[in-house]
Short mmCIF file of C-alpha atoms in Angstrom, two decimals:
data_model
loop_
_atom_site.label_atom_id
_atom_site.label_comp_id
_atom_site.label_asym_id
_atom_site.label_seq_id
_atom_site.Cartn_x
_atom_site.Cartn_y
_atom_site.Cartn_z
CA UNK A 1 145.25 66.54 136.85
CA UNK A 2 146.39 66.15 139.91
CA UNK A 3 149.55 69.12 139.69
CA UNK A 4 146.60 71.41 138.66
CA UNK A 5 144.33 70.75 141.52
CA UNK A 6 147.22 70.90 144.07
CA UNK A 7 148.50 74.22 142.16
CA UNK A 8 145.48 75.60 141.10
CA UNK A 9 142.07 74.30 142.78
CA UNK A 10 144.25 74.02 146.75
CA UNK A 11 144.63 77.75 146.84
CA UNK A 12 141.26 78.95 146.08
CA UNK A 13 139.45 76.89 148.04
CA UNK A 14 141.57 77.56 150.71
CA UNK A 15 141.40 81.13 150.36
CA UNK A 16 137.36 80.90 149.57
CA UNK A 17 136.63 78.50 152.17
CA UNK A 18 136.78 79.65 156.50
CA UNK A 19 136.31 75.91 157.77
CA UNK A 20 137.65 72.44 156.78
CA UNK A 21 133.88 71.04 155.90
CA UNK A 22 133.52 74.35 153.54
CA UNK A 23 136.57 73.71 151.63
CA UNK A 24 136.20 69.81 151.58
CA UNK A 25 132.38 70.77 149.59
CA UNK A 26 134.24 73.43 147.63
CA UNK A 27 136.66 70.80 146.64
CA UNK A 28 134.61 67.91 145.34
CA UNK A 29 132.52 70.15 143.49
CA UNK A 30 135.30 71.14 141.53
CA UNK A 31 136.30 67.01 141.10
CA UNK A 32 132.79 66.72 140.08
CA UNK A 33 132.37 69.39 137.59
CA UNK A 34 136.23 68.22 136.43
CA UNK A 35 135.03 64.73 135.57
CA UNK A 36 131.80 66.10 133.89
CA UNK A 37 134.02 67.81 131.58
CA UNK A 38 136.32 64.99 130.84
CA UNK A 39 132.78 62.89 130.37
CA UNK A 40 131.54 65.50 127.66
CA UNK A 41 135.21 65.67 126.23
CA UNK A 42 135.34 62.03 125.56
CA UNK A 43 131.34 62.14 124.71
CA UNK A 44 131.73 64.69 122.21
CA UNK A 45 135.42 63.37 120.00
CA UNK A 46 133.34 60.13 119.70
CA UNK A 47 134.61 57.49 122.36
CA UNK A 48 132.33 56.89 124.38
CA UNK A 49 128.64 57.15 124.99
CA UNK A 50 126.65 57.27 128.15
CA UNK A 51 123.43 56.15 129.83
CA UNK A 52 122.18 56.53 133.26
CA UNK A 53 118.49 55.25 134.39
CA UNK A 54 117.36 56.32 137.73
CA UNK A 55 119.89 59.47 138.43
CA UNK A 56 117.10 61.01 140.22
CA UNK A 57 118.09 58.30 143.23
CA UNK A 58 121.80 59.84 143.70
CA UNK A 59 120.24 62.58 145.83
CA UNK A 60 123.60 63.77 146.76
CA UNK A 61 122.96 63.88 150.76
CA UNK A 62 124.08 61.11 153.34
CA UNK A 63 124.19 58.07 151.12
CA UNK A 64 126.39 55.24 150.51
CA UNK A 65 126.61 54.13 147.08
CA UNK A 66 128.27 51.06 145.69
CA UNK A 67 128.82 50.67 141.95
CA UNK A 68 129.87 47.80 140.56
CA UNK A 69 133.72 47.94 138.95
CA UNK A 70 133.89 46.60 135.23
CA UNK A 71 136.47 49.55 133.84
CA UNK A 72 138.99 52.12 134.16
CA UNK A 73 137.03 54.93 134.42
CA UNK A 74 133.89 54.11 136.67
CA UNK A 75 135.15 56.64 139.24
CA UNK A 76 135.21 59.56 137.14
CA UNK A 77 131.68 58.17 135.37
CA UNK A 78 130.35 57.56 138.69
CA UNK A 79 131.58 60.82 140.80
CA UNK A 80 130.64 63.05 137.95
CA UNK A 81 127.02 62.69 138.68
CA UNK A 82 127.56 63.42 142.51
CA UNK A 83 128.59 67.04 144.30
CA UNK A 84 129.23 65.74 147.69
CA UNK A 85 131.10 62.96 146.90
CA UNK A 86 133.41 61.29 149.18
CA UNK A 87 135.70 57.59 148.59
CA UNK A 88 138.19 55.99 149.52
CA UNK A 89 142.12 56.44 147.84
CA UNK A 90 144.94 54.30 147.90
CA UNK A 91 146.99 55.23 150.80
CA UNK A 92 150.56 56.06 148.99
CA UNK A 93 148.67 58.92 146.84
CA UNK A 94 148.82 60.66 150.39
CA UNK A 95 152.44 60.35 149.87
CA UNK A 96 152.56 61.55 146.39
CA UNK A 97 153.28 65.39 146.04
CA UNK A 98 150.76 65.76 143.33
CA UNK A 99 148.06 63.75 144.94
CA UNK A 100 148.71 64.36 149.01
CA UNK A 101 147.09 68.28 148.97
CA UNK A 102 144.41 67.67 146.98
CA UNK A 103 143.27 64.52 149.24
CA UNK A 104 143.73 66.75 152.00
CA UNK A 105 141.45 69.14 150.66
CA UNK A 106 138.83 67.00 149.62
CA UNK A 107 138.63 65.18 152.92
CA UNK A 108 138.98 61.76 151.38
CA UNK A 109 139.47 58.49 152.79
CA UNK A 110 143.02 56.85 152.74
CA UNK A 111 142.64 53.13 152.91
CA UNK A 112 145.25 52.68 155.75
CA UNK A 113 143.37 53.50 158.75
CA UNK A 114 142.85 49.51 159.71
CA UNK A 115 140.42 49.10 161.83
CA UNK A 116 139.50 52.73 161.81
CA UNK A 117 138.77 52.97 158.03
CA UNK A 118 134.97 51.48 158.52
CA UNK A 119 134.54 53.98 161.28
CA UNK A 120 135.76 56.54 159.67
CA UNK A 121 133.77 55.88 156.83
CA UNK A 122 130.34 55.91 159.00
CA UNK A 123 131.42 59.54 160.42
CA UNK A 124 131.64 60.65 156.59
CA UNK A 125 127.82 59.14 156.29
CA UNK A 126 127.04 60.67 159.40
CA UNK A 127 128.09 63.84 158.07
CA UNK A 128 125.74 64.22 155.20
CA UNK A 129 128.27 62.80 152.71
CA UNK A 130 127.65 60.79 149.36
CA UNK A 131 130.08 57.79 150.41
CA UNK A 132 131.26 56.32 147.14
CA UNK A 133 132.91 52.70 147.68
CA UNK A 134 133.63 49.54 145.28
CA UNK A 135 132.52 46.78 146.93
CA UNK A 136 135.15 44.81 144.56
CA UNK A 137 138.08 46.70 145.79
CA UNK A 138 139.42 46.31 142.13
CA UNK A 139 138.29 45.92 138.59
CA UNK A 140 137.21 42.12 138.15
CA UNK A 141 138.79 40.31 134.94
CA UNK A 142 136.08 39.68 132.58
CA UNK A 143 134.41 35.92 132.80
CA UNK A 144 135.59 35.88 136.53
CA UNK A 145 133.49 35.44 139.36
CA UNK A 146 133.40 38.66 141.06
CA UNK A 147 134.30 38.79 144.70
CA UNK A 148 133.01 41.89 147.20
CA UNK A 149 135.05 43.35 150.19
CA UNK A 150 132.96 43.19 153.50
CA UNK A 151 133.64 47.06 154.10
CA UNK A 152 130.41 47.97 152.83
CA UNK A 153 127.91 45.71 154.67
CA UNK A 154 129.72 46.36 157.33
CA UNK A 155 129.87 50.75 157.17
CA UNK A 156 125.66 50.48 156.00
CA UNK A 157 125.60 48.77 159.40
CA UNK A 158 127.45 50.68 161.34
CA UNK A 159 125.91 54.26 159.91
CA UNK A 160 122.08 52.20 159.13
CA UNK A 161 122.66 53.32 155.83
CA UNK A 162 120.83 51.50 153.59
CA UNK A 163 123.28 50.99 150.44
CA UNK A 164 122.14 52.16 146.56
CA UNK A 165 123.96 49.35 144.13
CA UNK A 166 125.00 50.93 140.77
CA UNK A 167 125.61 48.38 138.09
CA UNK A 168 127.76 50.03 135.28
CA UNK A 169 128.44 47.94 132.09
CA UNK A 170 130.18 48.55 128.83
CA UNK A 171 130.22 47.67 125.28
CA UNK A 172 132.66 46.42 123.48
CA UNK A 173 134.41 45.32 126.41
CA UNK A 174 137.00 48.01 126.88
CA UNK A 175 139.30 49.73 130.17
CA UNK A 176 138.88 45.93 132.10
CA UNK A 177 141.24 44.28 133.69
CA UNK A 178 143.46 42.76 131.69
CA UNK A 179 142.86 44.87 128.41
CA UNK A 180 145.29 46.99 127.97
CA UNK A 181 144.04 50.75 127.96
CA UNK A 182 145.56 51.72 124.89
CA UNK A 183 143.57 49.28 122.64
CA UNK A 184 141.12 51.01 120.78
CA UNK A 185 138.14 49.42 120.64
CA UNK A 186 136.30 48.72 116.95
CA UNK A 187 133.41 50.64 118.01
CA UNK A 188 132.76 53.48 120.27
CA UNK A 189 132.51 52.91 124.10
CA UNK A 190 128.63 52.33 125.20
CA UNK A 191 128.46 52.66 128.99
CA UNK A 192 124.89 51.67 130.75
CA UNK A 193 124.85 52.36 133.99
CA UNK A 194 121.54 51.66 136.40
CA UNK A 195 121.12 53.56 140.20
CA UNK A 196 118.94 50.97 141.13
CA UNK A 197 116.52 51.38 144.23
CA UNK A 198 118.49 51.33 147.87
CA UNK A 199 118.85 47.54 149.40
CA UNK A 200 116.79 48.56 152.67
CA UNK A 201 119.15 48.11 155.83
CA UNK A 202 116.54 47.72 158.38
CA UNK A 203 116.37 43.66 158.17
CA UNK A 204 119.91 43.27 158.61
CA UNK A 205 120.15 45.35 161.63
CA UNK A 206 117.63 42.45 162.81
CA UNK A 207 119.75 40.04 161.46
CA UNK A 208 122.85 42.15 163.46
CA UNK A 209 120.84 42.27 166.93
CA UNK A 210 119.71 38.66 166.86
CA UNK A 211 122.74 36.89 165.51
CA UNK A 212 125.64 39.44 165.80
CA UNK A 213 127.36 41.26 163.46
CA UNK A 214 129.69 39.05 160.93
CA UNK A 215 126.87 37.15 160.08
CA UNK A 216 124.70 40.51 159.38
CA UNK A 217 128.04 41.69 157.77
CA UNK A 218 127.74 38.33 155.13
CA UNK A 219 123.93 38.50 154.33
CA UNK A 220 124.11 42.10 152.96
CA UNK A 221 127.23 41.58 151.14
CA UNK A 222 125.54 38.66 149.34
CA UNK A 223 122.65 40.93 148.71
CA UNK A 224 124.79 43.56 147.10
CA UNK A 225 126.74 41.09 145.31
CA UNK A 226 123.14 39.61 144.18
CA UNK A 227 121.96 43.18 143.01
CA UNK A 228 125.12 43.76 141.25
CA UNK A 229 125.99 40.86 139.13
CA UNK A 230 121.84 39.28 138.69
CA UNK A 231 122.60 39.18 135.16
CA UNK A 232 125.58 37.44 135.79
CA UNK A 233 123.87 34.52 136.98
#
């Protein structure tokens, strides 16, 4: 997928696009609508089904949204709802010739700016971006405690963004960590994934200005982490 973006999807846009923020919306489109089709694919040869309750809240302007990160394919399920979507990529695919023009394009986040990725990740908020990040950095192994990053709480601060949790499940436990991809479940995939309502950022800015920052930083990530895994509890 990613040969045919760099050979096919780079050129157009940057022939049908005049500025960078033109051809960075031109490009995630086309990731969106490329997912949506690999969703229906897989919907439509039997593995997997989908539900989504409260869609309606991934409005597609300046919002961060943080999904929870059970499976394989929660990016693709989760970006396919979403035009404007922006996230974060593994630094090396910048390096990779089939990945490196199409991140370009897209205007996406490498995760080896340091101390800069949190800021640069409240510009793309700032910008009217749909800022898609995984609290859990990586898929959790099933029956394991899960364990959030601080780089959300801490962009939702820095942009007062308040954050929208999406907690995405899936029956018979299949794509986790630890199963190998290959098995084939004995029933088809059931994915259940809730937008629930935004975690309201205004009290931890309070929190912020009266007791600084990393303690701000901690409270929101243990309400995300609450709103996340409730059920887990």
């Amino acid at each position: 997928m990613g040969l045919a973006f760099r050979f096919l999807a780079c050129p157009y846009v940057s022939l049908a696009a005049r500025t960078q923020r033109e051809r960075e919306l031109k490009a995630r489109r086309i990731v969106r609508h490329s997912f949506a089709w690999f969703v229906r694919l897989m919907q439509r040869t039997g593995i997997l089904q989908w539900r989504v309750r409260g869609r309606e809240r991934l409005h597609g302007g300046a919002q961060l949204v943080c999904p929870s990160h059970p499976t394989l394919i929660d990016v693709v399920l989760t970006m396919s709802m979403i035009d404007n979507a922006n996230c974060i990529v593994k630094a090396d695919l910048k390096r990779s010739f089939a990945m490196s023009s199409p991140i370009a394009t897209t205007g996406y986040i490498a995760n080896d700016s340091g101390s800069e990725l949190i800021e640069a990740c409240a510009q793309s908020l700032k910008a009217g971006d749909t800022l898609i990040i995984f609290p859990e950095g990586t898929r959790t192994r099933p029956g394991k405690e899960p364990k959030l990053h601080h780089g959300a709480a801490a962009t939702a601060l820095l942009a007062a963004m308040p954050i929208t949790p999406v907690v995405i499940t899936c029956t018979p436990p299949s794509l986790m960590k630890g199963i190998p991809w290959y098995r084939i479940p004995p029933s088809k995939m059931s994915f259940e994934i809730d937008v629930l309502e935004p975690i309201d950022i205004e009290p931890f800015l309070q929190i912020e200005r009266q007791h600084g920052r990393p303690i701000a930083v901690r409270r929101l990530t243990e309400s995300l982490k609450s709103a996340l895994f409730k059920n887990n509890h």
